[in-house]
mmCIF file of C-alpha atoms in Angstrom:
data_model
loop_
_atom_site.group_PDB
_atom_site.id
_atom_site.type_symbol
_atom_site.label_atom_id
_atom_site.label_comp_id
_atom_site.label_asym_id
_atom_site.label_seq_id
_atom_site.Cartn_x
_atom_site.Cartn_y
_atom_site.Cartn_z
ATOM 1 C CA MET A 109 88.427 114.549 113.055
ATOM 2 C CA ASP A 110 85.137 111.985 112.596
ATOM 3 C CA ILE A 111 86.330 108.444 111.156
ATOM 4 C CA ARG A 112 83.644 106.579 109.018
ATOM 5 C CA TYR A 113 84.974 103.068 107.763
ATOM 6 C CA SER A 114 83.994 101.465 104.775
ATOM 7 C CA ALA A 115 80.246 99.859 104.967
ATOM 8 C CA ASN A 116 79.644 96.845 102.715
ATOM 9 C CA GLN A 117 75.813 96.266 100.567
ATOM 10 C CA ARG A 118 75.331 93.236 102.628
ATOM 11 C CA ASP A 119 75.949 94.776 106.080
ATOM 12 C CA PHE A 120 74.013 97.946 104.636
ATOM 13 C CA LYS A 121 70.622 96.214 103.899
ATOM 14 C CA ARG A 122 70.194 95.313 107.685
ATOM 15 C CA TYR A 123 70.808 98.959 108.947
ATOM 16 C CA THR A 124 68.364 101.290 110.870
ATOM 17 C CA THR A 125 67.546 104.971 109.903
ATOM 18 C CA GLU A 126 69.152 105.625 112.984
ATOM 19 C CA GLU A 127 72.878 103.556 111.827
ATOM 20 C CA THR A 128 72.194 104.881 107.876
ATOM 21 C CA ARG A 129 72.477 107.894 108.745
ATOM 22 C CA LYS A 130 75.158 108.128 111.375
ATOM 23 C CA GLU A 131 77.532 106.028 108.707
ATOM 24 C CA PHE A 132 76.933 108.065 105.756
ATOM 25 C CA LEU A 133 75.674 111.489 106.797
ATOM 26 C CA ILE A 134 77.504 114.494 107.565
ATOM 27 C CA GLU A 135 76.397 117.461 109.361
ATOM 28 C CA ASN A 136 77.061 120.366 111.531
ATOM 29 C CA LEU A 137 79.664 121.488 108.857
ATOM 30 C CA TYR A 138 79.819 125.024 109.971
ATOM 31 C CA VAL A 139 81.289 125.842 113.381
ATOM 32 C CA ALA A 140 82.264 129.352 113.796
ATOM 33 C CA ASP A 141 86.247 129.259 113.340
ATOM 34 C CA GLU A 142 86.336 126.150 113.513
ATOM 35 C CA VAL A 143 87.900 123.380 110.581
ATOM 36 C CA VAL A 144 84.627 120.376 110.989
ATOM 37 C CA ALA A 145 86.623 117.119 109.082
ATOM 38 C CA VAL A 146 84.736 113.877 108.413
ATOM 39 C CA TYR A 147 87.658 111.112 106.861
ATOM 40 C CA SER A 148 85.855 108.121 105.082
ATOM 41 C CA HIS A 149 87.786 104.678 104.209
ATOM 42 C CA VAL A 150 86.121 104.815 100.832
ATOM 43 C CA ASP A 151 89.011 105.665 98.504
ATOM 44 C CA ARG A 152 90.245 107.721 101.914
ATOM 45 C CA MET A 153 88.175 110.966 100.790
ATOM 46 C CA VAL A 154 87.830 114.038 103.329
ATOM 47 C CA THR A 155 84.791 115.822 103.774
ATOM 48 C CA LEU A 156 85.463 119.429 105.952
ATOM 49 C CA GLY A 157 83.962 122.807 106.468
ATOM 50 C CA CYS A 158 84.707 125.890 108.230
ATOM 51 C CA MET A 159 82.802 128.868 108.724
ATOM 52 C CA PRO A 160 85.993 131.558 109.533
ATOM 53 C CA VAL A 161 84.161 135.017 111.912
ATOM 54 C CA SER A 162 85.954 136.196 114.016
ATOM 55 C CA GLU A 163 90.319 135.058 112.946
ATOM 56 C CA THR A 164 91.804 132.821 110.331
ATOM 57 C CA VAL A 165 91.411 130.212 110.463
ATOM 58 C CA SER A 166 94.006 126.858 109.533
ATOM 59 C CA ILE A 167 93.292 124.125 107.267
ATOM 60 C CA ASP A 168 94.842 121.901 110.080
ATOM 61 C CA LYS A 169 93.389 123.217 112.791
ATOM 62 C CA GLY A 170 92.264 121.211 115.504
ATOM 63 C CA ILE A 171 93.372 118.074 113.177
ATOM 64 C CA ASP A 172 96.093 116.072 114.492
ATOM 65 C CA ILE A 173 97.749 116.001 110.857
ATOM 66 C CA TRP A 174 100.658 113.150 112.160
ATOM 67 C CA LYS A 175 98.051 110.426 113.464
ATOM 68 C CA ASN A 176 95.525 110.635 110.749
ATOM 69 C CA PHE A 177 97.201 111.262 107.357
ATOM 70 C CA GLY A 178 101.023 110.254 109.136
ATOM 71 C CA THR A 179 102.404 113.174 106.875
ATOM 72 C CA GLY A 180 103.807 116.681 108.070
ATOM 73 C CA TYR A 181 100.959 118.489 106.371
ATOM 74 C CA PHE A 182 97.433 118.280 105.491
ATOM 75 C CA LEU A 183 98.520 119.003 101.747
ATOM 76 C CA GLU A 184 101.413 116.711 101.291
ATOM 77 C CA ARG A 185 99.727 113.895 99.736
ATOM 78 C CA ARG A 186 96.627 115.285 99.365
ATOM 79 C CA GLU A 187 94.716 117.630 97.071
ATOM 80 C CA ILE A 188 91.638 119.628 97.311
ATOM 81 C CA GLY A 189 88.687 121.594 96.163
ATOM 82 C CA ILE A 190 86.994 124.348 98.044
ATOM 83 C CA PHE A 191 83.601 126.042 97.558
ATOM 84 C CA ASN A 192 82.363 129.148 99.153
ATOM 85 C CA ILE A 193 78.599 128.944 99.693
ATOM 86 C CA GLY A 194 78.210 131.826 102.004
ATOM 87 C CA GLY A 195 79.326 135.671 102.332
ATOM 88 C CA ALA A 196 82.523 136.832 100.891
ATOM 89 C CA GLY A 197 85.960 135.032 101.923
ATOM 90 C CA VAL A 198 89.592 134.667 101.197
ATOM 91 C CA VAL A 199 91.881 131.908 101.001
ATOM 92 C CA GLU A 200 95.404 131.664 101.168
ATOM 93 C CA ALA A 201 97.650 129.124 99.891
ATOM 94 C CA ASP A 202 101.610 128.896 100.312
ATOM 95 C CA GLY A 203 101.338 133.259 99.818
ATOM 96 C CA GLU A 204 98.669 133.014 96.817
ATOM 97 C CA VAL A 205 95.444 135.281 98.092
ATOM 98 C CA PHE A 206 92.340 134.014 96.281
ATOM 99 C CA HIS A 207 89.258 136.501 97.053
ATOM 100 C CA MET A 208 86.283 133.901 96.877
ATOM 101 C CA GLY A 209 82.358 135.026 96.439
ATOM 102 C CA TYR A 210 79.044 133.177 96.325
ATOM 103 C CA LYS A 211 79.367 129.629 94.454
ATOM 104 C CA ASP A 212 83.358 130.525 93.346
ATOM 105 C CA CYS A 213 85.443 127.201 93.149
ATOM 106 C CA LEU A 214 89.250 127.304 93.777
ATOM 107 C CA TYR A 215 91.717 123.912 93.447
ATOM 108 C CA ILE A 216 94.442 123.546 95.766
ATOM 109 C CA THR A 217 97.334 121.253 94.609
ATOM 110 C CA MET A 218 99.084 118.654 96.528
ATOM 111 C CA GLY A 219 102.324 120.012 98.525
ATOM 112 C CA THR A 220 100.863 123.142 99.219
ATOM 113 C CA LYS A 221 102.348 123.502 102.827
ATOM 114 C CA ARG A 222 99.868 126.279 104.391
ATOM 115 C CA VAL A 223 96.056 127.037 103.767
ATOM 116 C CA THR A 224 94.343 129.283 105.670
ATOM 117 C CA PHE A 225 90.586 130.737 105.558
ATOM 118 C CA THR A 226 89.140 134.408 106.545
ATOM 119 C CA SER A 227 85.903 136.083 106.202
ATOM 120 C CA ASP A 228 85.460 139.463 104.643
ATOM 121 C CA ASP A 229 82.637 140.313 107.214
ATOM 122 C CA LYS A 230 81.909 138.767 110.133
ATOM 123 C CA ALA A 231 78.017 139.495 110.048
ATOM 124 C CA SER A 232 77.940 137.522 106.899
ATOM 125 C CA PRO A 233 81.022 135.238 107.194
ATOM 126 C CA ALA A 234 82.341 132.890 104.016
ATOM 127 C CA LYS A 235 81.117 128.862 104.421
ATOM 128 C CA PHE A 236 84.387 126.751 102.956
ATOM 129 C CA TYR A 237 83.123 123.296 101.525
ATOM 130 C CA MET A 238 85.981 121.202 100.913
ATOM 131 C CA VAL A 239 86.444 117.377 99.596
ATOM 132 C CA SER A 240 90.183 116.004 99.780
ATOM 133 C CA ALA A 241 91.465 113.409 97.760
ATOM 134 C CA PRO A 242 94.994 111.621 97.989
ATOM 135 C CA ALA A 243 97.126 112.253 94.736
ATOM 136 C CA HIS A 244 99.691 111.250 93.704
ATOM 137 C CA LYS A 245 101.214 114.330 92.032
ATOM 138 C CA PRO A 246 101.012 117.742 91.502
ATOM 139 C CA CYS A 247 99.151 119.869 89.379
ATOM 140 C CA LYS A 248 98.624 123.741 88.987
ATOM 141 C CA THR A 249 96.248 125.653 92.117
ATOM 142 C CA THR A 250 93.545 127.268 90.248
ATOM 143 C CA PHE A 251 91.071 129.577 90.623
ATOM 144 C CA ILE A 252 87.164 128.630 88.831
ATOM 145 C CA PRO A 253 84.589 131.431 89.470
ATOM 146 C CA ILE A 254 81.421 130.725 89.075
ATOM 147 C CA ASP A 255 80.866 132.565 85.680
ATOM 148 C CA LYS A 256 84.221 130.425 84.471
ATOM 149 C CA ALA A 257 82.381 127.040 84.850
ATOM 150 C CA ALA A 258 81.784 125.164 82.017
ATOM 151 C CA ARG A 259 77.687 124.972 81.909
ATOM 152 C CA ARG A 260 75.637 121.924 81.021
ATOM 153 C CA PRO A 261 72.109 122.517 80.644
ATOM 154 C CA VAL A 262 70.151 118.698 81.332
ATOM 155 C CA GLY A 263 66.864 117.447 82.242
ATOM 156 C CA ALA A 264 63.412 119.175 81.056
ATOM 157 C CA ALA A 265 60.401 120.363 83.261
ATOM 158 C CA GLU A 266 57.884 117.374 82.041
ATOM 159 C CA THR A 267 60.573 115.772 83.990
ATOM 160 C CA SER A 268 61.070 117.802 87.257
ATOM 161 C CA ASN A 269 64.470 117.436 86.791
ATOM 162 C CA LYS A 270 65.724 120.621 84.452
ATOM 163 C CA ARG A 271 68.778 121.458 86.072
ATOM 164 C CA VAL A 272 72.536 122.421 85.121
ATOM 165 C CA ILE A 273 75.281 120.801 85.672
ATOM 166 C CA ASN A 274 78.375 123.516 86.500
ATOM 167 C CA GLN A 275 82.104 121.952 86.208
ATOM 168 C CA PHE A 276 84.645 123.544 87.701
ATOM 169 C CA ILE A 277 87.456 121.131 88.834
ATOM 170 C CA HIS A 278 86.832 118.341 85.425
ATOM 171 C CA PRO A 279 88.852 117.489 83.041
ATOM 172 C CA ASP A 280 87.137 119.468 80.433
ATOM 173 C CA VAL A 281 87.996 122.556 82.657
ATOM 174 C CA LEU A 282 91.829 122.032 84.562
ATOM 175 C CA GLU A 283 94.209 118.746 85.441
ATOM 176 C CA THR A 284 93.575 116.918 88.533
ATOM 177 C CA CYS A 285 95.274 113.970 90.215
ATOM 178 C CA GLN A 286 91.820 112.512 91.257
ATOM 179 C CA LEU A 287 89.487 114.661 92.469
ATOM 180 C CA SER A 288 86.269 116.380 90.455
ATOM 181 C CA MET A 289 84.377 118.265 91.777
ATOM 182 C CA GLY A 290 81.350 120.316 90.366
ATOM 183 C CA MET A 291 77.713 122.077 91.363
ATOM 184 C CA THR A 292 73.992 121.423 90.098
ATOM 185 C CA VAL A 293 71.281 123.700 89.992
ATOM 186 C CA LEU A 294 67.741 122.649 89.570
ATOM 187 C CA GLU A 295 65.439 125.169 88.512
ATOM 188 C CA GLN A 296 62.310 126.306 90.388
ATOM 189 C CA GLY A 297 59.740 123.728 90.069
ATOM 190 C CA SER A 298 62.494 120.544 89.908
ATOM 191 C CA VAL A 299 63.375 118.344 92.436
ATOM 192 C CA TRP A 300 64.713 115.349 91.045
ATOM 193 C CA ASN A 301 68.580 114.849 90.160
ATOM 194 C CA THR A 302 70.439 111.655 89.039
ATOM 195 C CA MET A 303 67.923 109.574 87.582
ATOM 196 C CA PRO A 304 67.829 107.537 85.849
ATOM 197 C CA ALA A 305 70.126 106.580 89.022
ATOM 198 C CA HIS A 306 73.800 104.828 88.555
ATOM 199 C CA THR A 307 76.668 103.507 90.056
ATOM 200 C CA HIS A 308 80.222 103.856 89.361
ATOM 201 C CA GLU A 309 82.168 100.886 90.744
ATOM 202 C CA ARG A 310 85.724 102.466 90.131
ATOM 203 C CA ARG A 311 84.355 105.641 91.608
ATOM 204 C CA MET A 312 83.062 107.106 95.100
ATOM 205 C CA GLU A 313 80.604 110.329 95.395
ATOM 206 C CA VAL A 314 80.218 113.052 98.253
ATOM 207 C CA TYR A 315 77.141 115.450 97.657
ATOM 208 C CA MET A 316 76.127 118.248 99.701
ATOM 209 C CA TYR A 317 72.909 119.976 99.322
ATOM 210 C CA PHE A 318 72.330 123.612 100.047
ATOM 211 C CA GLU A 319 69.998 126.185 99.115
ATOM 212 C CA VAL A 320 67.461 124.213 100.441
ATOM 213 C CA PRO A 321 64.762 126.272 101.947
ATOM 214 C CA GLU A 322 64.877 126.167 105.958
ATOM 215 C CA ASP A 323 61.418 124.129 106.043
ATOM 216 C CA GLN A 324 61.678 121.562 103.086
ATOM 217 C CA VAL A 325 64.482 118.720 102.673
ATOM 218 C CA VAL A 326 65.508 116.486 100.108
ATOM 219 C CA PHE A 327 65.189 112.618 100.304
ATOM 220 C CA HIS A 328 68.493 111.326 98.928
ATOM 221 C CA MET A 329 68.816 107.587 97.669
ATOM 222 C CA MET A 330 71.066 105.156 98.303
ATOM 223 C CA GLY A 331 71.681 101.664 98.544
ATOM 224 C CA GLU A 332 72.167 98.991 95.889
ATOM 225 C CA GLY A 333 69.867 99.693 93.206
ATOM 226 C CA SER A 334 67.709 96.443 93.824
ATOM 227 C CA GLU A 335 67.228 97.113 97.363
ATOM 228 C CA THR A 336 67.077 101.401 97.873
ATOM 229 C CA ARG A 337 67.067 103.073 101.093
ATOM 230 C CA HIS A 338 66.658 106.722 101.870
ATOM 231 C CA ILE A 339 68.388 109.474 103.917
ATOM 232 C CA VAL A 340 65.944 112.565 105.031
ATOM 233 C CA MET A 341 68.574 116.071 104.462
ATOM 234 C CA GLN A 342 68.206 118.985 105.530
ATOM 235 C CA ASN A 343 70.016 122.131 103.948
ATOM 236 C CA GLU A 344 73.977 122.301 103.701
ATOM 237 C CA GLN A 345 74.292 118.768 104.860
ATOM 238 C CA ALA A 346 76.715 116.211 103.110
ATOM 239 C CA VAL A 347 76.367 112.542 102.269
ATOM 240 C CA ILE A 348 78.760 109.846 101.881
ATOM 241 C CA SER A 349 77.635 107.490 98.486
ATOM 242 C CA PRO A 350 79.956 103.841 98.239
ATOM 243 C CA SER A 351 80.723 103.168 94.792
ATOM 244 C CA TRP A 352 78.503 100.257 94.963
ATOM 245 C CA SER A 353 75.158 102.910 96.056
ATOM 246 C CA ILE A 354 73.382 104.737 94.184
ATOM 247 C CA HIS A 355 73.266 108.954 94.798
ATOM 248 C CA ALA A 356 70.053 110.142 93.440
ATOM 249 C CA GLY A 357 67.577 112.451 95.229
ATOM 250 C CA ALA A 358 64.150 114.224 95.388
ATOM 251 C CA GLY A 359 63.597 117.370 97.498
ATOM 252 C CA THR A 360 60.249 118.973 98.757
ATOM 253 C CA SER A 361 61.260 122.229 96.406
ATOM 254 C CA ASN A 362 63.888 122.590 94.280
ATOM 255 C CA TYR A 363 67.823 123.148 96.117
ATOM 256 C CA THR A 364 72.003 123.197 94.684
ATOM 257 C CA PHE A 365 74.271 120.393 95.509
ATOM 258 C CA ILE A 366 77.652 120.073 94.884
ATOM 259 C CA TRP A 367 79.545 116.817 93.963
ATOM 260 C CA ALA A 368 82.875 115.202 94.780
ATOM 261 C CA MET A 369 84.054 112.176 92.888
ATOM 262 C CA GLY A 370 87.726 110.614 93.547
ATOM 263 C CA GLY A 371 88.597 106.835 92.530
ATOM 264 C CA GLU A 372 90.569 105.019 89.881
ATOM 265 C CA ASN A 373 89.669 107.255 86.740
ATOM 266 C CA GLN A 374 87.714 110.355 86.181
ATOM 267 C CA ALA A 375 85.648 108.938 82.900
ATOM 268 C CA PHE A 376 82.530 110.253 83.638
ATOM 269 C CA ASP A 377 80.735 107.644 80.858
ATOM 270 C CA ASP A 378 81.858 104.855 83.130
ATOM 271 C CA MET A 379 78.724 104.124 85.070
ATOM 272 C CA ASP A 380 76.369 101.395 85.278
ATOM 273 C CA THR A 381 72.631 102.884 84.667
ATOM 274 C CA ILE A 382 69.637 101.100 86.292
ATOM 275 C CA PRO A 383 66.521 101.851 84.460
ATOM 276 C CA MET A 384 63.767 103.298 86.753
ATOM 277 C CA THR A 385 61.487 100.481 86.158
ATOM 278 C CA GLU A 386 64.235 97.900 87.540
ATOM 279 C CA LEU A 387 65.003 100.306 91.182
ATOM 280 C CA ARG A 388 63.314 98.942 94.124
#
């Protein structure tokens, strides 16, 4: 497991491009029959990827649970959200079987002892993208297919940000302890997300960009609004955003991204918006 410690905004101003990428960028999430995990000390969020090809893969494969979490099993004190961004696959959670197609989502509650992943076809393997947050109470494990997400069209073609926010793991859809996740799909011709930019001091966020064409990139903006930096991101890469950082992006084409938040609350209006004319 890759461990990332918390970075502060004062030191961040002196980071080189390489240091910024090493601290916040998550690459190579999908390795055949492995679990790739990055533990961030920012709100103790864990970002994971699993691409089962030739075998059924357990969520704790290659992870020293006691060393990294001090618990008996991965979800003993955690909840998790799972999206499938690959071929059809199956997630089994304590005996419950969930068939997941492209862009389907599954929330699994704290206290679930065994979670495994399988692909229907190894020639077109599933790619399970996951974010896990600490939890203090059990909720209900819930499958949310893409057609059951709460759709929120926003933006406009005139400002190059016409998009649909799909809410999956969200207070308007189901109860969780603290984790929130959703998927934003930009329409063709639109490239901007999360602009005007904002921060939310009481929550961190992770973005995972996908459906980025192979020869295209996304410029992900981060840092304090008064002194921004960027990370150039490619398809199926994720980025950690501390509470003090903006999190916005512009692509050289349209794209899709999955957002995940955890922290003190789930109040989506609890944010500090920064006017675009004040960004530096």
